[in-house]
């Protein structure tokens, strides 16, 4: 059983994607074709914002959002230690310095209580990560960021459609970045990303940056990048976006089923949902003792569990200067986290098998 069944998802959109790709090929509209603009408008509406700008991938999306804000050398950007390395990587690529805070013990989201101690005159952005499909408490981050003149940049790569107090992830900060990597709730058939904002000027700057700094052919007033959403990927994303709300609802049902099935396993710590959140369960992450042994036991019986994430950012070789920090929750939970198979098409029988095997392995 896979961690995520991309073949089952493809079966639902295969005919629509094939027809859309045939149209792109017939019109040779390979770069910036009509499908890209249509998807941008549809995803902006889905996210409750004025603008979505399609880009090459999720890491570029974070970097371009930061650069559109003017973040660069000498600046600091605050992010959680428990995140995929791309969040910190994008900060470094923009020329700024990542500053970490620990994660909360219960939700594993950014520990907002630690922000006051690390923000200062050099802080240009705070990047709450909407982790595992659950939204960070951006409304608590905002006043702290505003006090020092910093922007709030949402890392929404795992949260397409998630809500906090009724508002959709990606609409809570000044600007947001998301990934459409194939395994995401809304995934392309290759790399793709997007940037969401209500700010017309920020959206215009991102559009300029993604196109070689060019507002029109052969004019380059600023140094830019080549990070455009592929038209073929936009076709895939449009087909899937039309089904995303239903798929997210199915994931919520599956998460509730796991909650019930795992209630009798005290050794397995179930995920905690922050009050005010409506997650989309990109991942269903539990905590178990002796995680590596448990993971090996699941794999031995064909259960495709995973780890998100085994190494906190400050323990990676890419960021040796951050290794002096103290982030005890991120370090402790990194050895306990276990992602169970979860996708919209998972059946009750499949989940029962996962939990049966997990119960035997944990014991």
Short mmCIF file of C-alpha atoms in Angstrom, two decimals:
data_model
loop_
_atom_site.label_atom_id
_atom_site.label_comp_id
_atom_site.label_asym_id
_atom_site.label_seq_id
_atom_site.Cartn_x
_atom_site.Cartn_y
_atom_site.Cartn_z
CA UNK A 1 0.00 0.00 0.00
CA UNK A 2 1.57 3.32 -1.03
CA UNK A 3 1.86 6.40 1.16
CA UNK A 4 -0.16 8.20 -1.52
CA UNK A 5 -1.85 6.59 -4.53
CA UNK A 6 -1.22 8.91 -7.47
CA UNK A 7 -2.48 6.33 -9.98
CA UNK A 8 -5.95 6.36 -8.42
CA UNK A 9 -6.06 10.15 -8.61
CA UNK A 10 -4.91 10.15 -12.23
CA UNK A 11 -7.72 7.76 -13.20
CA UNK A 12 -10.27 10.41 -12.19
CA UNK A 13 -8.83 13.07 -14.52
CA UNK A 14 -7.13 11.06 -17.28
CA UNK A 15 -9.62 11.78 -20.07
CA UNK A 16 -9.86 15.49 -19.24
CA UNK A 17 -6.07 15.83 -19.09
CA UNK A 18 -5.61 13.99 -22.37
CA UNK A 19 -8.09 16.28 -24.12
CA UNK A 20 -6.49 19.37 -22.61
CA UNK A 21 -3.00 18.31 -23.58
CA UNK A 22 -4.15 17.57 -27.12
CA UNK A 23 -5.50 21.12 -27.37
CA UNK A 24 -2.20 22.59 -26.11
CA UNK A 25 -0.27 20.52 -28.64
CA UNK A 26 -2.60 21.51 -31.47
CA UNK A 27 -2.27 25.21 -30.66
CA UNK A 28 1.46 24.92 -29.74
CA UNK A 29 0.69 27.14 -26.75
CA UNK A 30 3.53 25.70 -24.67
CA UNK A 31 4.61 28.74 -22.63
CA UNK A 32 2.06 30.98 -20.95
CA UNK A 33 -0.84 29.47 -22.84
CA UNK A 34 -4.49 30.17 -21.98
CA UNK A 35 -4.59 27.27 -19.52
CA UNK A 36 -2.05 29.03 -17.26
CA UNK A 37 -4.10 32.21 -16.98
CA UNK A 38 -7.29 30.23 -16.46
CA UNK A 39 -5.74 28.17 -13.67
CA UNK A 40 -4.29 31.26 -11.99
CA UNK A 41 -7.73 32.89 -11.91
CA UNK A 42 -9.43 29.73 -10.66
CA UNK A 43 -6.90 29.03 -7.93
CA UNK A 44 -6.98 32.65 -6.78
CA UNK A 45 -10.76 32.38 -6.40
CA UNK A 46 -10.39 29.04 -4.60
CA UNK A 47 -7.88 30.60 -2.20
CA UNK A 48 -9.93 33.75 -1.58
CA UNK A 49 -7.31 36.16 -2.98
CA UNK A 50 -7.09 38.59 -5.88
CA UNK A 51 -4.00 37.09 -7.49
CA UNK A 52 -2.32 33.76 -8.12
CA UNK A 53 0.93 33.77 -10.10
CA UNK A 54 2.03 30.40 -11.45
CA UNK A 55 5.75 29.62 -11.23
CA UNK A 56 8.10 26.71 -11.83
CA UNK A 57 8.02 25.07 -8.40
CA UNK A 58 7.27 25.65 -4.74
CA UNK A 59 10.81 26.61 -3.74
CA UNK A 60 10.91 29.30 -6.42
CA UNK A 61 7.52 30.46 -5.17
CA UNK A 62 8.91 31.20 -1.69
CA UNK A 63 12.04 32.87 -3.05
CA UNK A 64 10.15 35.04 -5.52
CA UNK A 65 7.65 36.06 -2.83
CA UNK A 66 10.55 37.15 -0.62
CA UNK A 67 12.30 38.98 -3.45
CA UNK A 68 9.07 40.75 -4.38
CA UNK A 69 9.02 42.06 -0.79
CA UNK A 70 12.59 43.34 -1.21
CA UNK A 71 14.15 40.74 1.07
CA UNK A 72 17.87 40.31 0.49
CA UNK A 73 21.35 40.33 2.03
CA UNK A 74 21.48 41.60 5.60
CA UNK A 75 17.87 40.66 6.27
CA UNK A 76 16.56 37.91 8.54
CA UNK A 77 13.55 35.67 7.97
CA UNK A 78 12.00 33.65 10.80
CA UNK A 79 10.70 30.14 10.17
CA UNK A 80 10.06 26.93 12.16
CA UNK A 81 12.75 24.30 12.66
CA UNK A 82 10.27 21.54 11.75
CA UNK A 83 9.75 22.09 8.04
CA UNK A 84 11.02 20.81 4.71
CA UNK A 85 14.39 22.35 3.90
CA UNK A 86 12.94 24.30 0.95
CA UNK A 87 11.54 26.94 3.33
CA UNK A 88 15.01 27.79 4.64
CA UNK A 89 16.63 27.17 1.27
CA UNK A 90 14.49 29.84 -0.39
CA UNK A 91 15.43 32.35 2.31
CA UNK A 92 19.13 31.64 1.74
CA UNK A 93 18.73 31.84 -2.04
CA UNK A 94 17.22 35.30 -1.65
CA UNK A 95 20.40 36.28 0.19
CA UNK A 96 18.79 36.54 3.64
CA UNK A 97 19.54 34.66 6.85
CA UNK A 98 17.12 32.01 8.20
CA UNK A 99 16.30 32.38 11.91
CA UNK A 100 14.57 29.41 13.48
CA UNK A 101 11.98 28.95 16.20
CA UNK A 102 10.89 25.64 17.69
CA UNK A 103 7.57 23.95 16.99
CA UNK A 104 4.69 23.54 19.42
CA UNK A 105 4.65 20.24 21.31
CA UNK A 106 1.06 19.37 20.43
CA UNK A 107 0.44 20.57 16.85
CA UNK A 108 4.08 20.70 15.63
CA UNK A 109 3.28 24.07 14.02
CA UNK A 110 5.46 27.15 14.57
CA UNK A 111 5.65 28.03 18.29
CA UNK A 112 4.40 31.60 18.10
CA UNK A 113 5.32 32.20 21.76
CA UNK A 114 8.98 32.16 20.72
CA UNK A 115 8.69 34.86 18.07
CA UNK A 116 9.10 37.84 20.40
CA UNK A 117 12.54 36.59 21.42
CA UNK A 118 13.91 36.34 17.86
CA UNK A 119 12.35 39.16 15.81
CA UNK A 120 14.21 42.45 15.63
CA UNK A 121 15.28 45.33 13.39
CA UNK A 122 16.76 42.97 10.78
CA UNK A 123 13.62 40.82 10.52
CA UNK A 124 12.01 41.37 7.12
CA UNK A 125 9.68 38.38 6.99
CA UNK A 126 8.13 35.71 9.17
CA UNK A 127 7.27 32.44 7.40
CA UNK A 128 4.66 30.36 9.23
CA UNK A 129 4.46 26.91 7.65
CA UNK A 130 1.02 25.32 7.24
CA UNK A 131 2.31 21.88 8.12
CA UNK A 132 0.78 18.50 7.20
CA UNK A 133 -2.37 20.21 5.90
CA UNK A 134 -3.06 22.27 9.02
CA UNK A 135 -2.92 26.08 9.10
CA UNK A 136 -0.52 27.93 11.39
CA UNK A 137 -2.07 30.63 13.64
CA UNK A 138 -1.23 33.51 11.33
CA UNK A 139 -3.46 35.92 13.25
CA UNK A 140 -1.05 35.56 16.19
CA UNK A 141 2.02 35.94 13.98
CA UNK A 142 0.82 39.11 12.26
CA UNK A 143 0.95 41.61 15.15
CA UNK A 144 4.44 40.43 16.14
CA UNK A 145 5.68 40.78 12.56
CA UNK A 146 4.03 44.17 12.12
CA UNK A 147 5.64 45.48 15.29
CA UNK A 148 9.07 45.17 13.67
CA UNK A 149 7.93 46.06 10.14
CA UNK A 150 8.16 42.50 8.82
CA UNK A 151 5.90 40.84 6.26
CA UNK A 152 4.09 37.55 6.80
CA UNK A 153 4.85 35.02 4.07
CA UNK A 154 2.76 31.86 4.30
CA UNK A 155 4.38 28.58 3.28
CA UNK A 156 1.19 26.95 2.02
CA UNK A 157 2.76 24.02 0.18
CA UNK A 158 0.85 21.43 2.21
CA UNK A 159 -2.44 23.23 2.73
CA UNK A 160 -4.43 23.81 -0.47
CA UNK A 161 -7.97 24.36 0.78
CA UNK A 162 -7.21 24.29 4.51
CA UNK A 163 -9.02 26.92 6.58
CA UNK A 164 -8.40 28.88 9.76
CA UNK A 165 -11.45 30.53 11.34
CA UNK A 166 -13.16 30.15 7.97
CA UNK A 167 -10.41 31.78 5.89
CA UNK A 168 -8.44 29.77 3.34
CA UNK A 169 -4.73 29.16 3.77
CA UNK A 170 -2.84 31.47 1.45
CA UNK A 171 -5.13 34.43 2.18
CA UNK A 172 -3.96 35.10 5.75
CA UNK A 173 -0.62 36.86 5.30
CA UNK A 174 0.83 39.49 2.99
CA UNK A 175 1.80 36.92 0.40
CA UNK A 176 1.81 33.12 0.23
CA UNK A 177 3.71 30.44 -1.65
CA UNK A 178 2.55 26.96 -2.52
CA UNK A 179 3.85 23.88 -4.27
CA UNK A 180 2.05 21.72 -6.79
CA UNK A 181 4.56 18.88 -6.52
CA UNK A 182 2.83 15.64 -7.61
CA UNK A 183 2.26 14.34 -4.06
CA UNK A 184 0.48 17.48 -2.81
CA UNK A 185 -3.28 17.60 -2.31
CA UNK A 186 -3.32 19.53 -5.58
CA UNK A 187 -0.44 18.02 -7.52
CA UNK A 188 0.83 18.47 -11.07
CA UNK A 189 2.50 15.82 -13.24
CA UNK A 190 5.87 17.42 -12.58
CA UNK A 191 7.07 20.52 -10.75
CA UNK A 192 4.92 23.64 -10.46
CA UNK A 193 4.23 26.31 -7.85
CA UNK A 194 2.13 29.36 -7.17
CA UNK A 195 2.18 32.66 -5.30
CA UNK A 196 -1.00 34.16 -3.85
CA UNK A 197 -1.63 37.71 -2.67
CA UNK A 198 -4.25 40.45 -2.46
CA UNK A 199 -1.58 43.08 -3.10
CA UNK A 200 -1.62 44.28 -6.72
CA UNK A 201 1.94 45.65 -6.55
CA UNK A 202 3.37 42.44 -5.07
CA UNK A 203 1.64 40.36 -7.72
CA UNK A 204 3.02 42.61 -10.46
CA UNK A 205 6.56 42.31 -9.05
CA UNK A 206 6.31 38.52 -8.92
CA UNK A 207 5.09 38.39 -12.51
CA UNK A 208 8.04 40.55 -13.53
CA UNK A 209 10.56 38.43 -11.62
CA UNK A 210 9.35 35.09 -12.98
CA UNK A 211 9.77 36.31 -16.60
CA UNK A 212 13.45 37.33 -16.67
CA UNK A 213 12.52 40.68 -15.11
CA UNK A 214 10.69 41.52 -18.31
CA UNK A 215 7.32 43.28 -18.64
CA UNK A 216 7.49 42.79 -22.41
CA UNK A 217 9.84 41.12 -24.87
CA UNK A 218 13.45 42.34 -24.72
CA UNK A 219 12.80 44.87 -21.94
CA UNK A 220 14.51 43.94 -18.66
CA UNK A 221 14.35 46.74 -16.08
CA UNK A 222 15.27 44.35 -13.25
CA UNK A 223 17.24 41.13 -12.90
CA UNK A 224 14.74 38.28 -12.95
CA UNK A 225 14.44 34.52 -13.22
CA UNK A 226 13.04 31.93 -15.56
CA UNK A 227 10.34 30.33 -13.42
CA UNK A 228 7.11 29.97 -15.34
CA UNK A 229 4.37 27.41 -14.86
CA UNK A 230 4.35 24.92 -17.71
CA UNK A 231 1.12 25.05 -19.73
CA UNK A 232 0.74 21.28 -19.69
CA UNK A 233 0.89 21.34 -15.89
CA UNK A 234 -1.79 24.03 -15.79
CA UNK A 235 -4.10 21.68 -17.69
CA UNK A 236 -3.56 18.99 -15.06
CA UNK A 237 -4.05 21.41 -12.19
CA UNK A 238 -7.30 22.79 -13.62
CA UNK A 239 -8.75 19.29 -13.91
CA UNK A 240 -7.72 18.43 -10.37
CA UNK A 241 -8.76 21.76 -8.84
CA UNK A 242 -12.35 21.09 -9.89
CA UNK A 243 -12.25 17.96 -7.71
CA UNK A 244 -10.08 19.22 -4.87
CA UNK A 245 -12.84 20.11 -2.42
CA UNK A 246 -14.24 16.59 -2.70
CA UNK A 247 -10.84 15.00 -2.35
CA UNK A 248 -10.08 17.11 0.73
CA UNK A 249 -13.40 16.05 2.26
CA UNK A 250 -12.47 12.42 1.66
CA UNK A 251 -9.12 13.00 3.37
CA UNK A 252 -10.91 14.48 6.39
CA UNK A 253 -13.11 11.39 6.58
CA UNK A 254 -10.04 9.16 6.39
CA UNK A 255 -8.28 11.14 9.12
CA UNK A 256 -11.33 10.81 11.38
CA UNK A 257 -11.32 7.06 10.71
CA UNK A 258 -7.65 6.83 11.71
CA UNK A 259 -8.44 8.80 14.87
CA UNK A 260 -11.08 6.25 15.83
CA UNK A 261 -9.00 3.20 14.90
CA UNK A 262 -5.96 4.45 16.83
CA UNK A 263 -7.86 5.43 19.97
CA UNK A 264 -7.09 2.05 21.56
CA UNK A 265 -3.33 2.32 20.93
CA UNK A 266 -1.94 4.50 23.74
CA UNK A 267 1.62 4.13 22.45
CA UNK A 268 0.62 5.98 19.27
CA UNK A 269 0.21 9.75 19.69
CA UNK A 270 -2.42 10.99 17.25
CA UNK A 271 -2.23 14.42 15.56
CA UNK A 272 -3.76 17.38 17.38
CA UNK A 273 -5.84 19.92 15.45
CA UNK A 274 -5.44 23.53 16.55
CA UNK A 275 -8.72 25.19 17.57
CA UNK A 276 -10.16 27.14 14.65
CA UNK A 277 -8.55 24.94 12.00
CA UNK A 278 -10.14 22.85 9.27
CA UNK A 279 -7.22 20.76 8.00
CA UNK A 280 -6.97 19.09 4.61
CA UNK A 281 -4.74 16.29 5.92
CA UNK A 282 -1.95 16.42 3.39
CA UNK A 283 -0.30 13.98 5.79
CA UNK A 284 -1.56 12.03 8.79
CA UNK A 285 1.43 12.15 11.13
CA UNK A 286 1.53 10.21 14.39
CA UNK A 287 4.30 9.86 16.95
CA UNK A 288 5.57 6.47 18.06
CA UNK A 289 8.41 5.17 20.27
CA UNK A 290 11.32 3.46 18.52
CA UNK A 291 10.15 4.97 15.25
CA UNK A 292 12.78 3.53 12.93
CA UNK A 293 12.02 -0.04 14.08
CA UNK A 294 8.29 0.59 13.65
CA UNK A 295 8.82 2.05 10.18
CA UNK A 296 10.88 -0.96 9.14
CA UNK A 297 8.16 -3.27 10.44
CA UNK A 298 5.48 -1.48 8.43
CA UNK A 299 7.59 -1.59 5.27
CA UNK A 300 8.24 -5.30 5.78
CA UNK A 301 4.48 -5.86 5.49
CA UNK A 302 4.02 -3.63 2.46
CA UNK A 303 2.74 -0.51 4.27
CA UNK A 304 4.23 2.59 2.62
CA UNK A 305 4.62 4.79 5.69
CA UNK A 306 7.06 7.73 5.64
CA UNK A 307 8.79 10.34 7.79
CA UNK A 308 8.14 14.10 7.63
CA UNK A 309 10.74 15.15 8.67
CA UNK A 310 13.63 13.04 10.03
CA UNK A 311 16.13 15.91 10.32
CA UNK A 312 15.27 19.43 11.56
CA UNK A 313 16.61 22.27 9.43
CA UNK A 314 19.38 23.18 11.88
CA UNK A 315 20.74 19.62 11.83
CA UNK A 316 21.21 19.50 8.06
CA UNK A 317 24.61 19.95 6.47
CA UNK A 318 23.20 22.78 4.36
CA UNK A 319 22.82 25.06 7.38
CA UNK A 320 25.77 24.45 9.71
CA UNK A 321 25.56 27.98 11.15
CA UNK A 322 22.15 27.17 12.63
CA UNK A 323 23.39 24.10 14.51
CA UNK A 324 24.13 26.13 17.64
CA UNK A 325 20.43 26.83 18.20
CA UNK A 326 18.31 25.00 20.74
CA UNK A 327 15.07 23.53 19.40
CA UNK A 328 14.27 20.64 21.73
CA UNK A 329 10.74 19.88 20.50
CA UNK A 330 11.79 19.65 16.85
CA UNK A 331 14.77 17.49 17.77
CA UNK A 332 12.76 15.14 19.98
CA UNK A 333 9.84 14.69 17.62
CA UNK A 334 12.10 14.15 14.59
CA UNK A 335 12.83 10.71 16.02
CA UNK A 336 9.16 9.91 16.64
CA UNK A 337 7.25 11.18 13.57
CA UNK A 338 5.57 8.62 11.33
CA UNK A 339 3.32 9.44 8.36
CA UNK A 340 0.65 6.82 7.68
CA UNK A 341 -0.78 6.18 4.19
CA UNK A 342 -3.46 8.74 3.40
CA UNK A 343 -5.09 9.72 0.12
CA UNK A 344 -8.61 10.55 -0.98
CA UNK A 345 -9.26 7.07 -2.36
CA UNK A 346 -8.04 5.07 0.66
CA UNK A 347 -10.63 2.55 1.83
CA UNK A 348 -11.70 1.67 5.37
CA UNK A 349 -10.31 -1.82 4.83
CA UNK A 350 -6.92 -0.41 3.85
CA UNK A 351 -6.85 1.81 6.94
CA UNK A 352 -7.84 -1.10 9.18
CA UNK A 353 -4.95 -3.10 7.77
CA UNK A 354 -2.53 -0.21 8.40
CA UNK A 355 -3.64 0.04 12.02
CA UNK A 356 -3.61 -3.74 12.55
CA UNK A 357 -0.03 -3.94 11.35
CA UNK A 358 0.96 -0.83 13.31
CA UNK A 359 -0.52 -2.30 16.51
CA UNK A 360 1.49 -5.50 16.09
CA UNK A 361 4.70 -3.68 15.24
CA UNK A 362 4.42 -1.18 18.09
CA UNK A 363 3.87 -3.97 20.61
#
